[in-house]
PDB file of C-alpha atoms in Angstrom:
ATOM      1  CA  UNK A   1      -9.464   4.603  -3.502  1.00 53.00           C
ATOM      2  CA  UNK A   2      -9.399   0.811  -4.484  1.00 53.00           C
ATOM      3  CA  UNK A   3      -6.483  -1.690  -3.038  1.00 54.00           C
ATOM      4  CA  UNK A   4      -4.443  -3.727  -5.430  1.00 53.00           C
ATOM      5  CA  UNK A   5      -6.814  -6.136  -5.889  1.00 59.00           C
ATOM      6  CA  UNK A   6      -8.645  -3.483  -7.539  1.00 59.00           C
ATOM      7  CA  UNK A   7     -11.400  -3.479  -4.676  1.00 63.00           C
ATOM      8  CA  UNK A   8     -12.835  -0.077  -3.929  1.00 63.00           C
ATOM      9  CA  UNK A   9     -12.358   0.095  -0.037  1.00 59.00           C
ATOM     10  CA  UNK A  10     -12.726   4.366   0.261  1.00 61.00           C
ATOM     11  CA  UNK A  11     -15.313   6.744  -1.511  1.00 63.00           C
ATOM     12  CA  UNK A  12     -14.438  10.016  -1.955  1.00 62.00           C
ATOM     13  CA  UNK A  13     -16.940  13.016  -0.656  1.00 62.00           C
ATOM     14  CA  UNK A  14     -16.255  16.696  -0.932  1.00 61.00           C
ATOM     15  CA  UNK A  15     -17.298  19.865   0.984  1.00 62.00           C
ATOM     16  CA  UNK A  16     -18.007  23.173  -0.428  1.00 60.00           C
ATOM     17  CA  UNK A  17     -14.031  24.039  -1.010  1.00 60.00           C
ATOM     18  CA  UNK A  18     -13.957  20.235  -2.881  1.00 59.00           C
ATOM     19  CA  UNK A  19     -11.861  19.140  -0.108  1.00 62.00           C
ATOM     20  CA  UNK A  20     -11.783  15.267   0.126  1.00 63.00           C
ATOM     21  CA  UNK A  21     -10.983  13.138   3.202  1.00 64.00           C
ATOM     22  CA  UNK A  22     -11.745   8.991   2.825  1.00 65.00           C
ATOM     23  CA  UNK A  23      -9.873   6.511   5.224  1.00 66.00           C
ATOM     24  CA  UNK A  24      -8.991   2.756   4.497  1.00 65.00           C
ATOM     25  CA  UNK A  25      -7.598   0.131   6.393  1.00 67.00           C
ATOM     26  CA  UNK A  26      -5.470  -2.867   5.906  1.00 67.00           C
ATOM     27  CA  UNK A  27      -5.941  -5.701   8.116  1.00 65.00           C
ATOM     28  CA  UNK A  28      -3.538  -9.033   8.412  1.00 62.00           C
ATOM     29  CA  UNK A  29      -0.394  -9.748   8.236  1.00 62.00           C
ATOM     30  CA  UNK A  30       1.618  -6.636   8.220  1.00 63.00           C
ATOM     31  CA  UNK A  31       4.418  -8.324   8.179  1.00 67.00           C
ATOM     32  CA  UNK A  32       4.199  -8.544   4.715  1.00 65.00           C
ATOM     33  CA  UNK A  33       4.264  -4.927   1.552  1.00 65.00           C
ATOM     34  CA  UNK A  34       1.123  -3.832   1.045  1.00 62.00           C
ATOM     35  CA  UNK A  35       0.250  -1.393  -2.087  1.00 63.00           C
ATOM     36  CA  UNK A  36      -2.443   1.243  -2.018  1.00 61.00           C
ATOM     37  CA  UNK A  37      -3.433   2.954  -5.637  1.00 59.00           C
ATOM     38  CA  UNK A  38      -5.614   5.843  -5.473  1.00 56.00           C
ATOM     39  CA  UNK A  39      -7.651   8.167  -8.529  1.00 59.00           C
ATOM     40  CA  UNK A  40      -9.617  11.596  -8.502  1.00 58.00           C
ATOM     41  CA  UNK A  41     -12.527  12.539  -9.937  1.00 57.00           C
ATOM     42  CA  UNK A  42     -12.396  16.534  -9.508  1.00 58.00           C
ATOM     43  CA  UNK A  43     -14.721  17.696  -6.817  1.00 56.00           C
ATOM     44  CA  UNK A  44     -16.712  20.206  -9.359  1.00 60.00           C
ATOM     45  CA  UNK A  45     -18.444  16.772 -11.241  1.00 57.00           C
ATOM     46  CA  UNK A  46     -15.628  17.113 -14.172  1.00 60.00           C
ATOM     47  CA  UNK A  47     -15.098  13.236 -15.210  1.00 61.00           C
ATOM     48  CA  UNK A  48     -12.272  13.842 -17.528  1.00 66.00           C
ATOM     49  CA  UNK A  49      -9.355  15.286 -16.681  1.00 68.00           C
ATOM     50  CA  UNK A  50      -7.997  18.512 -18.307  1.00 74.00           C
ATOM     51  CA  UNK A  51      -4.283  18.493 -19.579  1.00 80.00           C
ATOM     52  CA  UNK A  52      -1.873  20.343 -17.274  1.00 82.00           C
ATOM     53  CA  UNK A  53      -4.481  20.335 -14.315  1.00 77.00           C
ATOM     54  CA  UNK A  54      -2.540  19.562 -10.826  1.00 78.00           C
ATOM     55  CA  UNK A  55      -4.252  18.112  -7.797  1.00 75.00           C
ATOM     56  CA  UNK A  56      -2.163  18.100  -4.645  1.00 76.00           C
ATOM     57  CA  UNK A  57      -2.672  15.655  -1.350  1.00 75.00           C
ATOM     58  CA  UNK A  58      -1.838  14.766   1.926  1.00 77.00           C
ATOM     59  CA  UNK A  59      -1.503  11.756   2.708  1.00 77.00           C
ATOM     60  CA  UNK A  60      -1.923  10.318   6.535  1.00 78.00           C
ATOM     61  CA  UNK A  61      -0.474   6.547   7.373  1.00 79.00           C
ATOM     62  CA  UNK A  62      -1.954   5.863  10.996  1.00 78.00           C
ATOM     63  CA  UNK A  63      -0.054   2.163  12.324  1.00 79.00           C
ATOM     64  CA  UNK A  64      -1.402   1.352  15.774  1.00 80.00           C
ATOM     65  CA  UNK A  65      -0.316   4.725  18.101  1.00 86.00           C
ATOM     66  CA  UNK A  66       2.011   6.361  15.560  1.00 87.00           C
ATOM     67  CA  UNK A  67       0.714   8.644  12.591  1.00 86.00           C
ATOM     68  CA  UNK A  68       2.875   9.568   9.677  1.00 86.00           C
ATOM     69  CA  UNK A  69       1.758  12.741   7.434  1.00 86.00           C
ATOM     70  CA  UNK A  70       3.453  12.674   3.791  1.00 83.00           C
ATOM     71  CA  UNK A  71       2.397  15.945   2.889  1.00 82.00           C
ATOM     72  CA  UNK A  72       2.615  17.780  -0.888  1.00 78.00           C
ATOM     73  CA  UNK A  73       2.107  14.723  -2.534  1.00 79.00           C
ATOM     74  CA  UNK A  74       1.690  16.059  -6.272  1.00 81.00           C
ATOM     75  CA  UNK A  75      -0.366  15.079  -9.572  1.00 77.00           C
ATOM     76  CA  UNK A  76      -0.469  16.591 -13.068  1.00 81.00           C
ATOM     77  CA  UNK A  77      -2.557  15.412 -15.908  1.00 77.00           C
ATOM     78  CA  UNK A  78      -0.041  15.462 -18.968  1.00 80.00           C
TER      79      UNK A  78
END
């Protein structure tokens, strides 16, 4: 995962089912947006992605006590 600045701030590591977890955080001023951009490098080594391939996530937003889970979050390679 990098942040908009284009800083890497999460590595990705899989298990045997190349499952991924990585967490960031963003600390500051909250008051203000902040912007996340994330990539995938598939979990079997493959550095290019194939055309029509689709990668599905979960993502988990954790702000102080409360936890929000955006599930089926989808990605095809055209």
């Amino acid at each position: 995962m990098k942040s908009l600045t284009g800083n890497t701030v999460a590595a990705a590591t899989f298990d045997a089912a190349y499952a991924s977890t990585a967490t960031i955080t963003i600390a500051g001023n909250q008051s203000a947006a902040q912007a996340i951009s994330f990539y995938y490098l598939d979990g079997k080594g493959q550095t290019t992605p194939t055309s029509g391939q689709t990668y599905t996530f979960t993502m988990t937003l954790s702000v102080g006590s409360a936890t929000f889970v955006i599930p089926g979050i989808t990605m095809v390679i055209p």
